[in-house]
Short mmCIF file of C-alpha atoms in Angstrom, two decimals:
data_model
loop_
_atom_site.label_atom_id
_atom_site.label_comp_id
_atom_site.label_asym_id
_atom_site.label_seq_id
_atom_site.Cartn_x
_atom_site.Cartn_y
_atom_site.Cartn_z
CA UNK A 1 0.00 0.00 0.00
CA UNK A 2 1.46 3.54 -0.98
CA UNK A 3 2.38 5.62 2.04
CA UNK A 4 1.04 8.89 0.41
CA UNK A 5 -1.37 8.72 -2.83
CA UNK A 6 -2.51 11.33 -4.93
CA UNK A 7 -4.22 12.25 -7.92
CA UNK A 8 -2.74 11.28 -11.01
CA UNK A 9 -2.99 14.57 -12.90
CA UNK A 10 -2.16 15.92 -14.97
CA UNK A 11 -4.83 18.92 -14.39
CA UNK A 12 -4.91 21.20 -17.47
CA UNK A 13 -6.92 24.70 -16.27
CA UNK A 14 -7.70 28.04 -17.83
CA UNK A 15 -6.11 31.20 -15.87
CA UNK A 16 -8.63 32.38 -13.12
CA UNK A 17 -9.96 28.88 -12.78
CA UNK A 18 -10.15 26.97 -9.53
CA UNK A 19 -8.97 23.46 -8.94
CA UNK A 20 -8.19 21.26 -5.91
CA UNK A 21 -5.74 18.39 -4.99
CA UNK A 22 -6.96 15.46 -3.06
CA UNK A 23 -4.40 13.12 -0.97
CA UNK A 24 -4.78 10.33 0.97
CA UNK A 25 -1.67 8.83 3.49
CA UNK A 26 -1.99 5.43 5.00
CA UNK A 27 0.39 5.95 8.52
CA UNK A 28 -2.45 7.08 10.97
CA UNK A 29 0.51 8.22 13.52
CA UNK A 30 1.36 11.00 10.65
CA UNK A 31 1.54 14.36 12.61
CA UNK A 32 2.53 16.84 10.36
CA UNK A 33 1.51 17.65 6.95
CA UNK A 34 2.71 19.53 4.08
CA UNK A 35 2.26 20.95 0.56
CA UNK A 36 5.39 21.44 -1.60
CA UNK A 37 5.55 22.61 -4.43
CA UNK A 38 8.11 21.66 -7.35
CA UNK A 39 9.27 23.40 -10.89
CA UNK A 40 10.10 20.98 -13.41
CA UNK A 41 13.97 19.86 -12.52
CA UNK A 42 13.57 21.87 -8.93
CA UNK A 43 14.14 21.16 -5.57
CA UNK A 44 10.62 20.98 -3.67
CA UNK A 45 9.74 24.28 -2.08
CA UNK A 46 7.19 24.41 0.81
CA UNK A 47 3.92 26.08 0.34
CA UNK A 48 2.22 25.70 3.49
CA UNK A 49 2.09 23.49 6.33
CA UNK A 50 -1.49 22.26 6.52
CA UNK A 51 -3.07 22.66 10.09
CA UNK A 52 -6.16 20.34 11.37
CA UNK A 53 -8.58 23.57 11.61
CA UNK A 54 -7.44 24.29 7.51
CA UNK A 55 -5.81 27.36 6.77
CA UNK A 56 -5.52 30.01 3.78
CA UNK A 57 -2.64 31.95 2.43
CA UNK A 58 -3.71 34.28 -0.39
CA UNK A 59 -5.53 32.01 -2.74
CA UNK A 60 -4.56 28.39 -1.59
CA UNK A 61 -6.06 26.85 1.03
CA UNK A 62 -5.34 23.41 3.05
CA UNK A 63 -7.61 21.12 4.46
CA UNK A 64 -6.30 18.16 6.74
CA UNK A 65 -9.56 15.32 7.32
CA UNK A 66 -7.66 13.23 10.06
CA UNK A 67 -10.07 10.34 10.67
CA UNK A 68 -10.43 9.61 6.75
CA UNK A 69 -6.73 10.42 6.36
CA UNK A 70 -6.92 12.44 4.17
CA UNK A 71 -5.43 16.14 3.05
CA UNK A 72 -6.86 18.55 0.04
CA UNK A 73 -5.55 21.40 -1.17
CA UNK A 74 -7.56 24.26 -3.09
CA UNK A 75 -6.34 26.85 -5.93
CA UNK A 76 -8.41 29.79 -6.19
CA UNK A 77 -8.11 32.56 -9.37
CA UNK A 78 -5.19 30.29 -10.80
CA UNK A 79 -2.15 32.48 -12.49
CA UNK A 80 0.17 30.68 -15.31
CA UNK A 81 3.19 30.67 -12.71
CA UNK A 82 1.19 28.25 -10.57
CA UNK A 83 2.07 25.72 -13.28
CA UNK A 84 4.36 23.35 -10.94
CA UNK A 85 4.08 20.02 -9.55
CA UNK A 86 2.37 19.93 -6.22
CA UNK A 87 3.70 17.09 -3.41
CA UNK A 88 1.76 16.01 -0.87
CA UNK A 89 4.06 15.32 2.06
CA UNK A 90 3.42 13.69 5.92
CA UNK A 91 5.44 12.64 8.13
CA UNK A 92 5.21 11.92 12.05
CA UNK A 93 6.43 14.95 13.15
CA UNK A 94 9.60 16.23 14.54
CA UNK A 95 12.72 16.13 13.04
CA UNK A 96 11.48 12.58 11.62
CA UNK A 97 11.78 12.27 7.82
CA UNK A 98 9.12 13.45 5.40
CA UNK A 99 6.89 10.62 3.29
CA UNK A 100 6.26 12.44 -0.42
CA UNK A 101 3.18 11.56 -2.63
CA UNK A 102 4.58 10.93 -5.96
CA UNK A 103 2.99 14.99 -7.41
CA UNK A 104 0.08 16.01 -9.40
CA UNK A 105 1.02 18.37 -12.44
CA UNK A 106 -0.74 21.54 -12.85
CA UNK A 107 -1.00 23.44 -16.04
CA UNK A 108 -2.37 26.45 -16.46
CA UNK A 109 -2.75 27.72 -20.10
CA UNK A 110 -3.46 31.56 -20.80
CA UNK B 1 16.28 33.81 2.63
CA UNK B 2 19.37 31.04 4.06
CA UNK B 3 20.19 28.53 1.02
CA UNK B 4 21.09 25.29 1.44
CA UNK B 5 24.31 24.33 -1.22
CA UNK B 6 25.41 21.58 -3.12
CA UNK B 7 27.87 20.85 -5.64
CA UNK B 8 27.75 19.82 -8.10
CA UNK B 9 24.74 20.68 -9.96
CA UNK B 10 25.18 17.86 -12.73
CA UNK B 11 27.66 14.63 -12.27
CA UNK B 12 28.30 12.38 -14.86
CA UNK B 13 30.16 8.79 -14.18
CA UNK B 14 31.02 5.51 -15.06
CA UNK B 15 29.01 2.33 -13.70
CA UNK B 16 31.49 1.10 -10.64
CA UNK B 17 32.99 4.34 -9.86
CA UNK B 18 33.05 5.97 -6.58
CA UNK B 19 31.13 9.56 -6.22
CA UNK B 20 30.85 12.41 -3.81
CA UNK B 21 28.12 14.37 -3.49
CA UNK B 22 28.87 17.83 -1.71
CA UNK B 23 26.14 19.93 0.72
CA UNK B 24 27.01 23.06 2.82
CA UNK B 25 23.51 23.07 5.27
CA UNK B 26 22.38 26.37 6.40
CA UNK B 27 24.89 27.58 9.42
CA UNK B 28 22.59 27.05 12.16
CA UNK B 29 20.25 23.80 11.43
CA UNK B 30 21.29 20.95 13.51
CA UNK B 31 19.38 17.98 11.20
CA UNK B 32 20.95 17.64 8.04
CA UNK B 33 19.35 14.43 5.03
CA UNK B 34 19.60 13.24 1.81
CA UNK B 35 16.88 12.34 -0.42
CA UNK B 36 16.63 10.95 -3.62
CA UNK B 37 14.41 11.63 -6.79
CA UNK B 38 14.78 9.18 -9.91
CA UNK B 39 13.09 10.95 -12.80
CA UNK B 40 9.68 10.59 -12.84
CA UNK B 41 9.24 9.39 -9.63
CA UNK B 42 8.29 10.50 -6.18
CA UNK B 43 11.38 12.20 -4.00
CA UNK B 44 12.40 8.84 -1.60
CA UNK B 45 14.30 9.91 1.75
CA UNK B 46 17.76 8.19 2.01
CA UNK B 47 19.46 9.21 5.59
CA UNK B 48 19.41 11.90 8.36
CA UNK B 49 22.45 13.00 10.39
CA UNK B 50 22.01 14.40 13.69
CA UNK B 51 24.71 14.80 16.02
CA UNK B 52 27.85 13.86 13.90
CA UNK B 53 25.84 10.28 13.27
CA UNK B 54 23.06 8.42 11.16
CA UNK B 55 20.18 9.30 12.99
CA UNK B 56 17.79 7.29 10.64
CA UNK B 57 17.96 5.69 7.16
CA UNK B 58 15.88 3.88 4.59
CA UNK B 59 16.33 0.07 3.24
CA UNK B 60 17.41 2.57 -0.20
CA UNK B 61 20.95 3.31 2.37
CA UNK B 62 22.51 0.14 1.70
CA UNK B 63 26.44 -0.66 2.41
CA UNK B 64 27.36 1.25 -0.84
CA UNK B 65 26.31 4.50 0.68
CA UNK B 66 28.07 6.70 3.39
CA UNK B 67 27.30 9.96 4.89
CA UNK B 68 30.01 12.09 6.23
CA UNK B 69 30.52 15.80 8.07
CA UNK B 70 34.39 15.83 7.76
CA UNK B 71 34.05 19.75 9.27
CA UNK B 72 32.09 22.18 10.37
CA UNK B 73 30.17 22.66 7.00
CA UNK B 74 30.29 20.34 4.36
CA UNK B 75 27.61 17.06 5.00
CA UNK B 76 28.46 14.26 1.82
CA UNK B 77 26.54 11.35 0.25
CA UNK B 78 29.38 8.92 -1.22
CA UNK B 79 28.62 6.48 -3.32
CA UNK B 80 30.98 3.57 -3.15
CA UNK B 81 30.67 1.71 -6.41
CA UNK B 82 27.70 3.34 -8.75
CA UNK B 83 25.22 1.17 -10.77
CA UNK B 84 22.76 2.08 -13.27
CA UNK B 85 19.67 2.65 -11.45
CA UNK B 86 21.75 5.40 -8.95
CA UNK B 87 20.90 7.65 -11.73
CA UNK B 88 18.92 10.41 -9.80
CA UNK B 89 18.72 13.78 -8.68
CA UNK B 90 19.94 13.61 -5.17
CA UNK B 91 18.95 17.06 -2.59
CA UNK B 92 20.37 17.62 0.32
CA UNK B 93 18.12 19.67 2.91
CA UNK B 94 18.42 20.68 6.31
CA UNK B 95 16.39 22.21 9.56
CA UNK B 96 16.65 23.49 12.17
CA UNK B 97 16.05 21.45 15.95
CA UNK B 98 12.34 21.61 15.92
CA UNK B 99 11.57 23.48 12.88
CA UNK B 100 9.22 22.94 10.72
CA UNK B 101 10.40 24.10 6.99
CA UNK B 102 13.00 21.61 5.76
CA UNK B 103 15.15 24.32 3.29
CA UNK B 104 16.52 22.02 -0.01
CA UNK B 105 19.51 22.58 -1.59
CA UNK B 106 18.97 22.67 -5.69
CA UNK B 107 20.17 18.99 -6.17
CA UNK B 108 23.15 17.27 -7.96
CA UNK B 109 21.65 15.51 -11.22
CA UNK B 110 23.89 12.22 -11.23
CA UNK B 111 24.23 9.96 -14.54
CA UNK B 112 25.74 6.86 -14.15
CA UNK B 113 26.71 5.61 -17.68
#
């Protein structure tokens, strides 16, 4: 069974469109979760830590379901530079090493 | 914003020989790791290094790999005797005690001919 699974992708969207990213992770003692993001080629870079209440920055927002184990993450008014791969990472929490869903490509065409 | 560093950006070898990957961690981060991402697949944790020793590795980390702080900057990945399927972008990242963002250096693309 795959530690962290998400959508296969690739989503192709118009600028100004919204989509959303669904992942599920299998280790119920996950404690901390995580979106990265990553350019084609490019290290990941984090986009937000995702918190159990949700939380927004600017137009993304995280949502963390822990008893269905699962994490979403929403893309509001979409720009052409949010064209990236988007990880879904977990991991127990501390200093413990982070699990990485295998990405879901975003496009966004002008 | 700190950067984590690595060198270098692109390796090219030959199948058996030995390579070094190089990472200078941000000054003041105390957990340093590797991690591994073959092309077109997910990024795979290798090892972390706490405290001048493995603190944790993955069944990836076998005998041919070694992780080294030789001073008070540089963290390496050496690989002993390369095959084939090391072929990979390898990042280094580190963080502080506690911290939450892990900060990765850009990777070292390594092609193992």
């Amino acid at each position: 069974r795959k530690e962290v699974e998400q959508d296969p992708g690739p989503f192709n969207v118009p600028e100004g469109a919204t989509v959303a990213f669904n992942c599920t992770y299998s280790n119920s003692a996950s404690q901390s979760f995580f979106w990265y993001r990553q350019d084609c080629r490019k290290e990941p870079k984090l986009l937000m830590s995702v918190y159990s209440s949700g939380n927004e920055d600017g137009r993304f927002t995280a949502q963390l379901n822990r008893a269905s184990q699962y994490i979403s993450l929403l893309i509001r008014d979409s720009k052409l530079s949010d064209s990236a791969t988007y990880l879904c990472v977990v991991t127990p929490g501390g200093n413990t090493p982070l699990v990485f869903g295998k990405g879901t490509r975003l496009s966004v065409i002008a | 914003e700190p950067e984590v560093t690595q060198t270098p950006s692109h390796q090219v070898t030959q199948m058996g020989q030995e390579v070094i990957l190089r990472c200078v961690p941000i000054s003041n981060h105390l957990y340093f790791y590797w991690y591994r991402q073959i092309l077109g697949q997910k990024v795979e944790f290798l090892v972390s290094f706490y405290n001048n020793e493995i603190s944790e590795k993955s069944e990836i980390f076998d005998d041919q790999f070694s992780v080294e702080r030789p001073d008070g900057s540089n963290f390496t990945l050496k690989i002993r005797s390369t095959k084939l399927e090391d072929s990979a972008m390898y990042f280094c990242a580190s963080v502080q005690n506690g911290g939450e963002k892990l900060f990765f250096g850009s990777g070292t693309q390594l092609s193992v001919l």
